[in-house]
Every structure is written in structure tokens, then in C-alpha cells.
């Protein structure tokens, strides 16, 4: 998943970003609500993890504004505010889950996995599209008895494709979904990455599922199974 992590304390931000990245997620980490607000205008995320007490714009207001804009990605609020009234306020502002600090990493990751299961393609611990399975905890693609391991970025690209099947995804959308905010990939980086993923998918007979849409981007088009 592409995750926006908003946490002003670097002692919290970096460990959380590290465990999320190690789990195969693409993470944009920012330290204030105003920067997060600007990012949310330009980028789509699969999950938001937001501290309540942020400089410039509070996490509570960020959640409210995000929901008022009609956006629906799940939100996990992390905060030291631990009263029942606080939790009600956080959830009413638009958070889907609420975790009180200090954060226990195993519980934190379990809550991330629980929110990840909201995808309609979710089955067990994997995404399924027709007969292609993507194991989210092991970064393995599997189809018709064959399996192939993916690199972190190949996995993120295939996951993004599978969460948006049969949609034309522009190069800009893919770049925002796969590369970290602020990164400046080389001009041919996406072409190279798609080529690598196609080679991986040859192992499971799905290389031709990725269509190149001239002058626009790419589309994952699995064959219909009768």
C-alpha cells in the first residue's frame, strides 16, 4: 500500500516508517499537518496514519477536512490522548481506528493489516485478481501452481496495478504510488521497472497482463475467466 504517515516526533516517525517499509509498503513521512494537507491534494493514498497533535494543522482537523473532501482511504489515528471522549472525537472526525501511545509495534502492524483487508480483492493474506494471487506478507506472486518472488518496488507496482484492475493508470499516478514523495526517479525508471515486472510475471504466465497505453501509461488487463 501507499501510506501517508504524519508524525511530528522523529523518534516516532522513523521507527514506524521503517517497519512499514520493511513490510513492503511505500511510505511518505511528513512532520506537520499543513504539509500533509498539501500532499493529499495531489496524491492518492491507500492508508493514512495521523498523529492528533501536529504543528500547523492538527490531525483531527486534517481528518475532518479529508473526509469533507469526499476521500475514503482508511485512517489510523495515533495519539497520546487517551480518554473515552478523545477517542469519540477522533473517530467522529473521520478516523477508522485509534491507537494510544506509547505504540506497541506488533499491535500497530496488526491494525495496519486489519485496515488493509478492506480491499474487495482481499482473500486471506493476499490480493486476488482472477487466478493471480499476490501474497502481501511474503512479496510473492503466484498463479496456476507457479510462483515468483518480487523486489520491494516490483511488489508495490503490482499491488498498485491489482488494486486498480483494468484502469488506465498514467505515468504520473504510478510514479506517485510507487516512488516516495520528494524522490526524483530517472526519466526511464518507470519503463525499466515495468520491464522488470513483466519479466517476473513471465514465470507465472501473466507478463502480457500489463498493457502499455500509448502516450498515457499502463493498464493491468487480466483475461476474463469463463
mmCIF file of C-alpha atoms in Angstrom:
data_model
loop_
_atom_site.group_PDB
_atom_site.id
_atom_site.type_symbol
_atom_site.label_atom_id
_atom_site.label_comp_id
_atom_site.label_asym_id
_atom_site.label_seq_id
_atom_site.Cartn_x
_atom_site.Cartn_y
_atom_site.Cartn_z
ATOM 1 C CA UNK A 1 0.000 0.000 0.000
ATOM 2 C CA UNK A 2 0.980 3.636 -0.414
ATOM 3 C CA UNK A 3 0.775 5.110 3.091
ATOM 4 C CA UNK A 4 0.921 8.712 4.315
ATOM 5 C CA UNK A 5 2.456 8.803 7.803
ATOM 6 C CA UNK A 6 2.070 12.138 9.625
ATOM 7 C CA UNK A 7 4.045 12.330 12.871
ATOM 8 C CA UNK A 8 5.967 15.336 14.196
ATOM 9 C CA UNK A 9 8.213 13.405 16.588
ATOM 10 C CA UNK A 10 11.206 11.989 14.639
ATOM 11 C CA UNK A 11 11.691 9.375 17.383
ATOM 12 C CA UNK A 12 8.264 8.022 16.450
ATOM 13 C CA UNK A 13 8.285 8.795 12.730
ATOM 14 C CA UNK A 14 11.409 6.917 11.720
ATOM 15 C CA UNK A 15 10.747 3.596 13.535
ATOM 16 C CA UNK A 16 7.178 3.488 12.228
ATOM 17 C CA UNK A 17 8.313 4.332 8.706
ATOM 18 C CA UNK A 18 10.967 1.621 8.907
ATOM 19 C CA UNK A 19 8.617 -1.185 9.967
ATOM 20 C CA UNK A 20 6.050 -0.184 7.357
ATOM 21 C CA UNK A 21 8.692 -0.115 4.619
ATOM 22 C CA UNK A 22 10.066 -3.486 5.723
ATOM 23 C CA UNK A 23 6.534 -4.868 5.355
ATOM 24 C CA UNK A 24 6.563 -3.856 1.675
ATOM 25 C CA UNK A 25 4.630 -0.595 1.891
ATOM 26 C CA UNK A 26 5.553 2.648 0.173
ATOM 27 C CA UNK A 27 5.579 5.356 2.833
ATOM 28 C CA UNK A 28 5.596 9.143 2.616
ATOM 29 C CA UNK A 29 6.513 10.519 6.034
ATOM 30 C CA UNK A 30 5.855 14.174 6.933
ATOM 31 C CA UNK A 31 6.048 16.093 10.198
ATOM 32 C CA UNK A 32 3.183 18.592 10.106
ATOM 33 C CA UNK A 33 -0.468 18.747 9.160
ATOM 34 C CA UNK A 34 -0.136 21.513 6.602
ATOM 35 C CA UNK A 35 2.373 19.587 4.500
ATOM 36 C CA UNK A 36 0.151 16.504 4.738
ATOM 37 C CA UNK A 37 -2.834 18.566 3.606
ATOM 38 C CA UNK A 38 -0.934 19.713 0.509
ATOM 39 C CA UNK A 39 0.176 16.174 -0.294
ATOM 40 C CA UNK A 40 -3.404 14.887 -0.052
ATOM 41 C CA UNK A 41 -4.486 17.323 -2.755
ATOM 42 C CA UNK A 42 -2.072 15.835 -5.280
ATOM 43 C CA UNK A 43 -1.685 12.209 -4.234
ATOM 44 C CA UNK A 44 -3.954 9.268 -3.502
ATOM 45 C CA UNK A 45 -3.115 7.010 -0.592
ATOM 46 C CA UNK A 46 -4.380 3.606 0.468
ATOM 47 C CA UNK A 47 -3.983 4.405 4.176
ATOM 48 C CA UNK A 48 -3.378 7.497 6.322
ATOM 49 C CA UNK A 49 -1.661 7.221 9.718
ATOM 50 C CA UNK A 50 -2.076 10.530 11.525
ATOM 51 C CA UNK A 51 -0.914 11.858 14.871
ATOM 52 C CA UNK A 52 -3.511 14.072 16.585
ATOM 53 C CA UNK A 53 -1.207 16.771 17.929
ATOM 54 C CA UNK A 54 0.628 18.182 14.925
ATOM 55 C CA UNK A 55 2.107 21.623 14.218
ATOM 56 C CA UNK A 56 0.298 23.979 11.802
ATOM 57 C CA UNK A 57 -2.785 21.789 11.393
ATOM 58 C CA UNK A 58 -3.950 19.209 13.911
ATOM 59 C CA UNK A 59 -4.505 15.606 12.954
ATOM 60 C CA UNK A 60 -8.133 15.976 13.997
ATOM 61 C CA UNK A 61 -8.708 18.846 11.554
ATOM 62 C CA UNK A 62 -6.745 17.024 8.869
ATOM 63 C CA UNK A 63 -9.091 14.026 9.190
ATOM 64 C CA UNK A 64 -12.188 16.224 9.100
ATOM 65 C CA UNK A 65 -11.045 18.084 6.005
ATOM 66 C CA UNK A 66 -10.040 14.858 4.258
ATOM 67 C CA UNK A 67 -13.487 13.338 4.813
ATOM 68 C CA UNK A 68 -15.227 16.599 3.835
ATOM 69 C CA UNK A 69 -13.369 16.391 0.517
ATOM 70 C CA UNK A 70 -15.096 13.055 -0.088
ATOM 71 C CA UNK A 71 -11.980 10.907 0.194
ATOM 72 C CA UNK A 72 -12.356 7.440 1.613
ATOM 73 C CA UNK A 73 -8.970 5.865 2.385
ATOM 74 C CA UNK A 74 -8.926 4.417 5.899
ATOM 75 C CA UNK A 75 -7.313 6.487 8.649
ATOM 76 C CA UNK A 76 -5.481 5.219 11.727
ATOM 77 C CA UNK A 77 -5.117 7.933 14.369
ATOM 78 C CA UNK A 78 -2.150 7.632 16.735
ATOM 79 C CA UNK A 79 -2.077 9.866 19.799
ATOM 80 C CA UNK A 80 -1.292 10.281 23.491
ATOM 81 C CA UNK A 81 -4.851 11.487 24.065
ATOM 82 C CA UNK A 82 -6.415 8.502 25.775
ATOM 83 C CA UNK A 83 -9.778 9.419 27.273
ATOM 84 C CA UNK A 84 -13.031 7.977 26.007
ATOM 85 C CA UNK A 85 -14.088 11.464 24.882
ATOM 86 C CA UNK A 86 -10.835 11.810 22.906
ATOM 87 C CA UNK A 87 -11.452 8.512 21.128
ATOM 88 C CA UNK A 88 -15.010 9.542 20.265
ATOM 89 C CA UNK A 89 -13.738 12.848 18.860
ATOM 90 C CA UNK A 90 -11.074 11.106 16.765
ATOM 91 C CA UNK A 91 -13.453 8.555 15.309
ATOM 92 C CA UNK A 92 -16.161 11.166 14.690
ATOM 93 C CA UNK A 93 -13.610 13.305 12.833
ATOM 94 C CA UNK A 94 -13.167 10.504 10.321
ATOM 95 C CA UNK A 95 -10.615 8.097 11.756
ATOM 96 C CA UNK A 96 -11.377 4.408 11.248
ATOM 97 C CA UNK A 97 -9.165 3.205 14.079
ATOM 98 C CA UNK A 98 -7.478 4.775 17.090
ATOM 99 C CA UNK A 99 -4.233 3.746 18.775
ATOM 100 C CA UNK A 100 -2.968 5.290 22.015
ATOM 101 C CA UNK A 101 0.754 5.984 22.534
ATOM 102 C CA UNK A 102 3.194 4.600 23.504
ATOM 103 C CA UNK A 103 2.852 2.458 20.417
ATOM 104 C CA UNK A 104 3.375 -1.280 20.576
ATOM 105 C CA UNK A 105 4.806 -2.152 17.139
ATOM 106 C CA UNK A 106 3.186 -5.623 16.780
ATOM 107 C CA UNK A 107 -0.226 -4.143 17.641
ATOM 108 C CA UNK A 108 0.399 -1.206 15.298
ATOM 109 C CA UNK A 109 1.203 -3.526 12.387
ATOM 110 C CA UNK A 110 -1.806 -5.720 13.171
ATOM 111 C CA UNK A 111 -4.046 -2.659 12.930
ATOM 112 C CA UNK A 112 -2.436 -1.696 9.601
ATOM 113 C CA UNK A 113 -3.096 -5.216 8.300
ATOM 114 C CA UNK A 114 -6.703 -5.038 9.509
ATOM 115 C CA UNK A 115 -7.291 -1.782 7.626
ATOM 116 C CA UNK A 116 -5.591 -3.246 4.553
ATOM 117 C CA UNK A 117 -8.205 -6.013 4.425
ATOM 118 C CA UNK A 118 -10.833 -3.541 3.251
ATOM 119 C CA UNK A 119 -9.837 -4.080 -0.366
ATOM 120 C CA UNK A 120 -12.554 -6.020 -2.244
ATOM 121 C CA UNK A 121 -9.735 -8.105 -3.740
ATOM 122 C CA UNK A 122 -8.613 -9.278 -0.304
ATOM 123 C CA UNK A 123 -8.637 -13.023 0.350
ATOM 124 C CA UNK A 124 -6.807 -14.350 3.373
ATOM 125 C CA UNK A 125 -3.370 -12.753 3.434
ATOM 126 C CA UNK A 126 -3.317 -11.890 -0.255
ATOM 127 C CA UNK A 127 -4.871 -9.908 -3.069
ATOM 128 C CA UNK A 128 -6.538 -11.990 -5.755
ATOM 129 C CA UNK A 129 -7.352 -10.892 -9.285
ATOM 130 C CA UNK A 130 -8.812 -13.660 -11.397
ATOM 131 C CA UNK A 131 -6.340 -16.519 -10.795
ATOM 132 C CA UNK A 132 -3.350 -14.301 -9.940
ATOM 133 C CA UNK A 133 -2.518 -14.152 -6.243
ATOM 134 C CA UNK A 134 -0.238 -11.621 -4.599
ATOM 135 C CA UNK A 135 0.922 -12.628 -1.129
ATOM 136 C CA UNK A 136 1.214 -9.375 0.784
ATOM 137 C CA UNK A 137 3.394 -10.635 3.623
ATOM 138 C CA UNK A 138 5.926 -12.559 1.515
ATOM 139 C CA UNK A 139 6.035 -10.424 -1.693
ATOM 140 C CA UNK A 140 5.321 -13.497 -3.834
ATOM 141 C CA UNK A 141 3.109 -13.624 -6.934
ATOM 142 C CA UNK A 142 1.503 -16.976 -7.660
ATOM 143 C CA UNK A 143 -0.631 -18.348 -10.475
ATOM 144 C CA UNK A 144 -1.582 -21.840 -11.637
ATOM 145 C CA UNK A 145 0.966 -23.532 -9.397
ATOM 146 C CA UNK A 146 3.915 -21.290 -10.340
ATOM 147 C CA UNK A 147 5.342 -18.645 -8.022
ATOM 148 C CA UNK A 148 7.868 -15.814 -8.232
ATOM 149 C CA UNK A 149 9.418 -13.522 -5.621
ATOM 150 C CA UNK A 150 9.312 -9.781 -6.266
ATOM 151 C CA UNK A 151 11.591 -6.979 -5.187
ATOM 152 C CA UNK A 152 10.070 -4.317 -2.958
ATOM 153 C CA UNK A 153 9.387 -1.879 -5.791
ATOM 154 C CA UNK A 154 8.135 -4.592 -8.167
ATOM 155 C CA UNK A 155 5.755 -5.697 -5.428
ATOM 156 C CA UNK A 156 4.498 -2.136 -4.868
ATOM 157 C CA UNK A 157 3.869 -1.709 -8.591
ATOM 158 C CA UNK A 158 1.979 -4.998 -8.946
ATOM 159 C CA UNK A 159 -0.041 -4.269 -5.807
ATOM 160 C CA UNK A 160 -0.993 -0.864 -7.218
ATOM 161 C CA UNK A 161 -1.990 -2.449 -10.525
ATOM 162 C CA UNK A 162 -4.055 -5.107 -8.752
ATOM 163 C CA UNK A 163 -5.852 -2.558 -6.586
ATOM 164 C CA UNK A 164 -6.829 -0.703 -9.783
ATOM 165 C CA UNK A 165 -7.527 -3.509 -12.265
ATOM 166 C CA UNK A 166 -8.500 -2.690 -15.834
ATOM 167 C CA UNK A 167 -7.925 1.031 -15.226
ATOM 168 C CA UNK A 168 -5.587 3.124 -17.352
ATOM 169 C CA UNK A 169 -3.023 4.435 -14.877
ATOM 170 C CA UNK A 170 -0.993 7.404 -16.009
ATOM 171 C CA UNK A 171 2.741 7.517 -15.570
ATOM 172 C CA UNK A 172 2.259 10.308 -13.045
ATOM 173 C CA UNK A 173 -0.203 8.233 -10.995
ATOM 174 C CA UNK A 174 2.174 5.280 -10.980
ATOM 175 C CA UNK A 175 5.144 7.445 -10.082
ATOM 176 C CA UNK A 176 3.261 8.928 -7.135
ATOM 177 C CA UNK A 177 2.109 5.490 -5.996
ATOM 178 C CA UNK A 178 5.480 3.742 -6.173
ATOM 179 C CA UNK A 179 8.138 6.376 -5.520
ATOM 180 C CA UNK A 180 8.482 8.223 -2.252
ATOM 181 C CA UNK A 181 7.363 11.838 -2.049
ATOM 182 C CA UNK A 182 10.282 14.117 -2.951
ATOM 183 C CA UNK A 183 12.136 11.396 -4.852
ATOM 184 C CA UNK A 184 13.296 12.215 -8.363
ATOM 185 C CA UNK A 185 13.448 8.951 -10.318
ATOM 186 C CA UNK A 186 15.410 8.945 -13.556
ATOM 187 C CA UNK A 187 13.385 9.564 -16.696
ATOM 188 C CA UNK A 188 13.436 5.898 -17.755
ATOM 189 C CA UNK A 189 12.975 4.457 -14.240
ATOM 190 C CA UNK A 190 9.333 3.545 -14.724
ATOM 191 C CA UNK A 191 9.930 1.922 -18.095
ATOM 192 C CA UNK A 192 12.702 -0.158 -16.554
ATOM 193 C CA UNK A 193 10.541 -1.114 -13.572
ATOM 194 C CA UNK A 194 7.616 -2.217 -15.762
ATOM 195 C CA UNK A 195 10.020 -4.251 -17.889
ATOM 196 C CA UNK A 196 11.376 -5.974 -14.787
ATOM 197 C CA UNK A 197 7.882 -6.743 -13.514
ATOM 198 C CA UNK A 198 6.856 -8.205 -16.856
ATOM 199 C CA UNK A 199 9.912 -10.483 -16.743
ATOM 200 C CA UNK A 200 8.917 -11.633 -13.243
ATOM 201 C CA UNK A 201 5.363 -12.278 -14.359
ATOM 202 C CA UNK A 202 6.583 -14.437 -17.246
ATOM 203 C CA UNK A 203 7.244 -17.088 -14.607
ATOM 204 C CA UNK A 204 3.539 -17.234 -13.775
ATOM 205 C CA UNK A 205 2.359 -16.669 -17.359
ATOM 206 C CA UNK A 206 0.973 -13.184 -16.751
ATOM 207 C CA UNK A 207 3.516 -10.909 -18.437
ATOM 208 C CA UNK A 208 1.019 -9.880 -21.113
ATOM 209 C CA UNK A 209 -1.483 -8.733 -18.496
ATOM 210 C CA UNK A 210 0.348 -5.395 -18.365
ATOM 211 C CA UNK A 211 -0.686 -3.283 -21.347
ATOM 212 C CA UNK A 212 1.200 -0.218 -22.489
ATOM 213 C CA UNK A 213 -1.269 2.564 -23.297
ATOM 214 C CA UNK A 214 0.466 4.784 -25.809
ATOM 215 C CA UNK A 215 1.249 8.309 -24.561
ATOM 216 C CA UNK A 216 -0.624 7.690 -21.295
ATOM 217 C CA UNK A 217 0.639 4.873 -19.105
ATOM 218 C CA UNK A 218 -0.243 1.271 -18.343
ATOM 219 C CA UNK A 219 -3.189 -0.969 -17.566
ATOM 220 C CA UNK A 220 -3.418 -4.372 -15.890
ATOM 221 C CA UNK A 221 -5.874 -6.340 -18.009
ATOM 222 C CA UNK A 222 -6.301 -9.925 -16.870
ATOM 223 C CA UNK A 223 -8.175 -12.243 -19.205
ATOM 224 C CA UNK A 224 -11.719 -12.975 -18.185
ATOM 225 C CA UNK A 225 -12.144 -16.482 -16.810
ATOM 226 C CA UNK A 226 -15.261 -18.172 -18.130
#
